[in-house]
Amino acid sequence: PAQLGLGYAIDLGKLQGIREIDLETPTPGFRIEVYATDETELPPDILDTRWSHITNVSDVGTKDDGKQKIVLGAGTTKYRNLLLWFTEPPTDGARIRLTEVKPLG
């Protein structure tokens, strides 16, 4: 499949534990890798060791009317920035729309 190399960074404003990210999209069928860092400044490259790989999610938005819950863990590790790294495009083209992204502690 085609590869993407596009990210969506979320600055949490301070160090905090995040259990899940709830997102909503009208664009079904793409893949996300979720990364996090406790750094205030974003590491310059996805391969930078300051990014922690948390989880992968395939077929985002294909059920529940585009609502997707991404579970990150117990929320005990504190992060400053989250990164949604889009690695595979949606089934119907290269454009991804997010209508809501909500990190929950």
Short mmCIF file of N, CA and C in Angstrom, two decimals:
data_model
loop_
_atom_site.label_atom_id
_atom_site.label_comp_id
_atom_site.label_asym_id
_atom_site.label_seq_id
_atom_site.Cartn_x
_atom_site.Cartn_y
_atom_site.Cartn_z
N PRO A 1 0.83 -1.21 0.00
CA PRO A 1 0.00 0.00 0.00
C PRO A 1 0.87 1.27 0.00
N ALA A 2 0.27 2.36 -0.37
CA ALA A 2 0.97 3.64 -0.36
C ALA A 2 1.35 4.02 1.06
N GLN A 3 2.43 4.77 1.18
CA GLN A 3 2.90 5.22 2.50
C GLN A 3 2.69 6.71 2.65
N LEU A 4 2.33 7.13 3.83
CA LEU A 4 2.25 8.54 4.17
C LEU A 4 3.36 8.84 5.16
N GLY A 5 3.71 10.09 5.31
CA GLY A 5 4.65 10.51 6.33
C GLY A 5 4.18 11.83 6.88
N LEU A 6 3.04 11.82 7.53
CA LEU A 6 2.40 13.04 7.97
C LEU A 6 2.01 12.89 9.43
N GLY A 7 2.23 13.94 10.22
CA GLY A 7 1.90 13.85 11.62
C GLY A 7 1.02 14.98 12.09
N TYR A 8 0.31 14.73 13.19
CA TYR A 8 -0.53 15.73 13.85
C TYR A 8 -0.11 15.75 15.31
N ALA A 9 0.54 16.85 15.71
CA ALA A 9 1.07 16.95 17.08
C ALA A 9 0.05 17.62 17.99
N ILE A 10 0.00 17.16 19.24
CA ILE A 10 -0.90 17.71 20.25
C ILE A 10 -0.06 18.10 21.46
N ASP A 11 0.00 19.40 21.74
CA ASP A 11 0.71 19.90 22.92
C ASP A 11 -0.28 19.90 24.09
N LEU A 12 0.02 19.10 25.10
CA LEU A 12 -0.88 18.97 26.26
C LEU A 12 -0.75 20.14 27.23
N GLY A 13 0.26 21.02 27.01
CA GLY A 13 0.42 22.20 27.85
C GLY A 13 1.24 21.97 29.10
N LYS A 14 1.25 20.74 29.58
CA LYS A 14 2.05 20.36 30.74
C LYS A 14 2.16 18.84 30.74
N LEU A 15 3.03 18.32 31.58
CA LEU A 15 3.15 16.87 31.69
C LEU A 15 1.86 16.30 32.29
N GLN A 16 1.29 15.32 31.64
CA GLN A 16 0.11 14.67 32.19
C GLN A 16 -0.06 13.26 31.63
N GLY A 17 -0.73 12.44 32.42
CA GLY A 17 -1.01 11.07 32.00
C GLY A 17 -2.23 11.03 31.10
N ILE A 18 -2.13 10.32 29.99
CA ILE A 18 -3.23 10.20 29.04
C ILE A 18 -3.57 8.72 28.89
N ARG A 19 -4.82 8.37 29.13
CA ARG A 19 -5.27 6.99 29.00
C ARG A 19 -5.72 6.65 27.58
N GLU A 20 -6.34 7.63 26.92
CA GLU A 20 -6.85 7.35 25.58
C GLU A 20 -7.00 8.64 24.79
N ILE A 21 -7.10 8.48 23.49
CA ILE A 21 -7.42 9.59 22.60
C ILE A 21 -8.70 9.21 21.88
N ASP A 22 -9.70 10.07 21.99
CA ASP A 22 -10.94 9.87 21.25
C ASP A 22 -10.87 10.76 20.02
N LEU A 23 -11.04 10.17 18.85
CA LEU A 23 -11.08 11.00 17.67
C LEU A 23 -12.26 10.65 16.80
N GLU A 24 -12.63 11.62 15.98
CA GLU A 24 -13.75 11.46 15.08
C GLU A 24 -13.30 11.89 13.70
N THR A 25 -13.65 11.10 12.69
CA THR A 25 -13.24 11.41 11.33
C THR A 25 -14.32 10.99 10.34
N PRO A 26 -14.54 11.81 9.30
CA PRO A 26 -15.42 11.39 8.22
C PRO A 26 -14.66 10.63 7.13
N THR A 27 -13.35 10.40 7.37
CA THR A 27 -12.48 9.73 6.39
C THR A 27 -12.09 8.36 6.92
N PRO A 28 -12.75 7.29 6.52
CA PRO A 28 -12.43 5.97 7.06
C PRO A 28 -11.25 5.29 6.37
N GLY A 29 -10.61 4.40 7.12
CA GLY A 29 -9.69 3.44 6.53
C GLY A 29 -8.22 3.76 6.55
N PHE A 30 -7.77 4.73 7.35
CA PHE A 30 -6.34 5.03 7.40
C PHE A 30 -5.69 4.41 8.63
N ARG A 31 -4.37 4.47 8.67
CA ARG A 31 -3.60 3.87 9.78
C ARG A 31 -2.83 4.96 10.52
N ILE A 32 -2.82 4.87 11.85
CA ILE A 32 -2.12 5.82 12.71
C ILE A 32 -1.15 5.05 13.60
N GLU A 33 0.04 5.63 13.77
CA GLU A 33 0.95 5.21 14.83
C GLU A 33 0.95 6.35 15.84
N VAL A 34 0.82 6.03 17.12
CA VAL A 34 0.78 7.05 18.16
C VAL A 34 2.12 7.06 18.89
N TYR A 35 2.68 8.26 19.00
CA TYR A 35 3.94 8.48 19.72
C TYR A 35 3.71 9.54 20.78
N ALA A 36 4.58 9.56 21.78
CA ALA A 36 4.49 10.57 22.84
C ALA A 36 5.89 10.90 23.33
N THR A 37 6.02 12.11 23.90
CA THR A 37 7.29 12.53 24.49
C THR A 37 7.03 13.38 25.72
N ASP A 38 7.98 13.37 26.64
CA ASP A 38 7.87 14.26 27.80
C ASP A 38 8.62 15.57 27.55
N GLU A 39 9.19 15.72 26.36
CA GLU A 39 9.92 16.93 25.99
C GLU A 39 8.94 18.08 25.72
N THR A 40 9.36 19.31 26.07
CA THR A 40 8.55 20.48 25.77
C THR A 40 8.64 20.82 24.28
N GLU A 41 9.86 20.75 23.74
CA GLU A 41 10.07 20.96 22.31
C GLU A 41 9.89 19.63 21.58
N LEU A 42 9.25 19.68 20.43
CA LEU A 42 9.05 18.44 19.67
C LEU A 42 10.38 17.94 19.12
N PRO A 43 10.70 16.66 19.33
CA PRO A 43 11.87 16.09 18.68
C PRO A 43 11.72 16.25 17.16
N PRO A 44 12.81 16.55 16.45
CA PRO A 44 12.72 16.95 15.05
C PRO A 44 12.36 15.84 14.07
N ASP A 45 12.46 14.59 14.48
CA ASP A 45 12.29 13.49 13.56
C ASP A 45 11.55 12.36 14.26
N ILE A 46 10.68 11.67 13.54
CA ILE A 46 9.91 10.57 14.13
C ILE A 46 10.83 9.45 14.62
N LEU A 47 12.02 9.34 14.07
CA LEU A 47 12.97 8.30 14.48
C LEU A 47 13.80 8.71 15.70
N ASP A 48 13.64 9.96 16.15
CA ASP A 48 14.36 10.45 17.33
C ASP A 48 13.96 9.59 18.54
N THR A 49 14.94 9.19 19.33
CA THR A 49 14.69 8.29 20.46
C THR A 49 13.88 8.95 21.59
N ARG A 50 13.69 10.26 21.54
CA ARG A 50 12.86 10.92 22.56
C ARG A 50 11.37 10.69 22.32
N TRP A 51 11.00 10.24 21.13
CA TRP A 51 9.62 9.83 20.89
C TRP A 51 9.44 8.40 21.38
N SER A 52 8.41 8.15 22.18
CA SER A 52 8.06 6.79 22.60
C SER A 52 6.91 6.31 21.74
N HIS A 53 7.08 5.14 21.13
CA HIS A 53 6.00 4.55 20.34
C HIS A 53 5.00 3.93 21.31
N ILE A 54 3.73 4.33 21.21
CA ILE A 54 2.72 3.85 22.15
C ILE A 54 1.88 2.73 21.54
N THR A 55 1.31 2.96 20.36
CA THR A 55 0.42 1.96 19.77
C THR A 55 0.22 2.25 18.28
N ASN A 56 -0.31 1.28 17.57
CA ASN A 56 -0.71 1.43 16.17
C ASN A 56 -2.19 1.14 16.06
N VAL A 57 -2.88 1.84 15.15
CA VAL A 57 -4.31 1.60 14.93
C VAL A 57 -4.55 1.57 13.42
N SER A 58 -5.09 0.45 12.94
CA SER A 58 -5.42 0.32 11.52
C SER A 58 -6.91 0.52 11.31
N ASP A 59 -7.29 0.83 10.09
CA ASP A 59 -8.70 1.00 9.70
C ASP A 59 -9.42 2.01 10.59
N VAL A 60 -8.76 3.13 10.87
CA VAL A 60 -9.34 4.17 11.73
C VAL A 60 -10.63 4.69 11.08
N GLY A 61 -11.66 4.85 11.90
CA GLY A 61 -12.90 5.47 11.46
C GLY A 61 -13.82 4.62 10.62
N THR A 62 -13.56 3.31 10.53
CA THR A 62 -14.40 2.47 9.67
C THR A 62 -15.68 1.99 10.35
N LYS A 63 -15.80 2.17 11.66
CA LYS A 63 -17.04 1.79 12.32
C LYS A 63 -17.45 2.86 13.33
N ASP A 64 -18.62 2.71 13.93
CA ASP A 64 -19.16 3.66 14.92
C ASP A 64 -19.22 5.08 14.39
N ASP A 65 -19.67 5.23 13.14
CA ASP A 65 -19.83 6.56 12.51
C ASP A 65 -18.56 7.39 12.56
N GLY A 66 -17.41 6.75 12.42
CA GLY A 66 -16.15 7.49 12.38
C GLY A 66 -15.56 7.80 13.73
N LYS A 67 -16.21 7.35 14.81
CA LYS A 67 -15.67 7.58 16.16
C LYS A 67 -14.66 6.48 16.47
N GLN A 68 -13.50 6.87 16.94
CA GLN A 68 -12.42 5.92 17.21
C GLN A 68 -11.83 6.20 18.58
N LYS A 69 -11.73 5.17 19.40
CA LYS A 69 -11.10 5.28 20.71
C LYS A 69 -9.74 4.60 20.61
N ILE A 70 -8.68 5.36 20.89
CA ILE A 70 -7.31 4.81 20.86
C ILE A 70 -6.83 4.72 22.29
N VAL A 71 -6.72 3.50 22.80
CA VAL A 71 -6.30 3.29 24.19
C VAL A 71 -4.78 3.32 24.26
N LEU A 72 -4.26 4.18 25.15
CA LEU A 72 -2.82 4.33 25.30
C LEU A 72 -2.26 3.58 26.49
N GLY A 73 -3.09 3.31 27.49
CA GLY A 73 -2.61 2.62 28.69
C GLY A 73 -3.30 3.13 29.93
N ALA A 74 -2.66 2.93 31.07
CA ALA A 74 -3.27 3.26 32.37
C ALA A 74 -3.19 4.75 32.70
N GLY A 75 -2.42 5.51 31.94
CA GLY A 75 -2.29 6.94 32.22
C GLY A 75 -1.27 7.26 33.29
N THR A 76 -0.44 6.27 33.65
CA THR A 76 0.54 6.49 34.71
C THR A 76 1.80 7.19 34.20
N THR A 77 2.15 7.00 32.93
CA THR A 77 3.30 7.70 32.36
C THR A 77 2.85 9.07 31.89
N LYS A 78 3.62 10.10 32.25
CA LYS A 78 3.23 11.47 31.90
C LYS A 78 3.95 11.94 30.64
N TYR A 79 3.19 12.57 29.75
CA TYR A 79 3.72 13.10 28.50
C TYR A 79 3.37 14.57 28.35
N ARG A 80 4.17 15.28 27.56
CA ARG A 80 3.88 16.68 27.24
C ARG A 80 3.25 16.81 25.84
N ASN A 81 3.76 16.01 24.90
CA ASN A 81 3.29 16.07 23.52
C ASN A 81 2.91 14.69 23.01
N LEU A 82 1.83 14.64 22.26
CA LEU A 82 1.41 13.42 21.58
C LEU A 82 1.56 13.66 20.08
N LEU A 83 1.80 12.59 19.34
CA LEU A 83 1.90 12.69 17.89
C LEU A 83 1.10 11.57 17.25
N LEU A 84 0.16 11.94 16.40
CA LEU A 84 -0.55 10.98 15.57
C LEU A 84 0.19 10.96 14.24
N TRP A 85 0.84 9.85 13.93
CA TRP A 85 1.64 9.73 12.71
C TRP A 85 0.84 8.87 11.73
N PHE A 86 0.43 9.48 10.63
CA PHE A 86 -0.40 8.80 9.64
C PHE A 86 0.52 8.03 8.69
N THR A 87 0.37 6.71 8.65
CA THR A 87 1.31 5.89 7.88
C THR A 87 0.69 5.24 6.66
N GLU A 88 -0.63 5.08 6.62
CA GLU A 88 -1.29 4.56 5.43
C GLU A 88 -2.50 5.44 5.13
N PRO A 89 -2.66 5.81 3.86
CA PRO A 89 -3.77 6.69 3.50
C PRO A 89 -5.12 5.98 3.59
N PRO A 90 -6.20 6.75 3.61
CA PRO A 90 -7.53 6.14 3.62
C PRO A 90 -7.79 5.38 2.32
N THR A 91 -8.81 4.55 2.36
CA THR A 91 -9.12 3.70 1.22
C THR A 91 -9.56 4.48 -0.01
N ASP A 92 -10.07 5.70 0.18
CA ASP A 92 -10.63 6.44 -0.97
C ASP A 92 -9.84 7.69 -1.32
N GLY A 93 -8.51 7.68 -1.15
CA GLY A 93 -7.72 8.84 -1.54
C GLY A 93 -6.66 9.19 -0.53
N ALA A 94 -6.07 10.36 -0.68
CA ALA A 94 -4.94 10.74 0.17
C ALA A 94 -5.29 11.80 1.21
N ARG A 95 -6.52 12.26 1.25
CA ARG A 95 -6.91 13.31 2.19
C ARG A 95 -7.52 12.71 3.45
N ILE A 96 -7.05 13.19 4.61
CA ILE A 96 -7.58 12.75 5.91
C ILE A 96 -8.18 13.96 6.61
N ARG A 97 -9.42 13.84 7.06
CA ARG A 97 -10.05 14.91 7.83
C ARG A 97 -10.31 14.40 9.25
N LEU A 98 -9.95 15.22 10.24
CA LEU A 98 -10.26 14.92 11.64
C LEU A 98 -11.24 15.98 12.11
N THR A 99 -12.39 15.58 12.61
CA THR A 99 -13.34 16.56 13.11
C THR A 99 -13.19 16.77 14.61
N GLU A 100 -12.59 15.80 15.30
CA GLU A 100 -12.36 15.96 16.73
C GLU A 100 -11.21 15.06 17.17
N VAL A 101 -10.32 15.61 18.00
CA VAL A 101 -9.25 14.85 18.62
C VAL A 101 -9.23 15.26 20.09
N LYS A 102 -9.51 14.30 20.98
CA LYS A 102 -9.63 14.63 22.41
C LYS A 102 -8.81 13.67 23.25
N PRO A 103 -7.64 14.13 23.79
CA PRO A 103 -6.89 13.30 24.72
C PRO A 103 -7.58 13.28 26.09
N LEU A 104 -7.71 12.09 26.69
CA LEU A 104 -8.36 11.96 27.98
C LEU A 104 -7.39 11.38 29.00
N GLY A 105 -7.27 12.03 30.17
CA GLY A 105 -6.36 11.58 31.20
C GLY A 105 -6.99 10.59 32.13
#
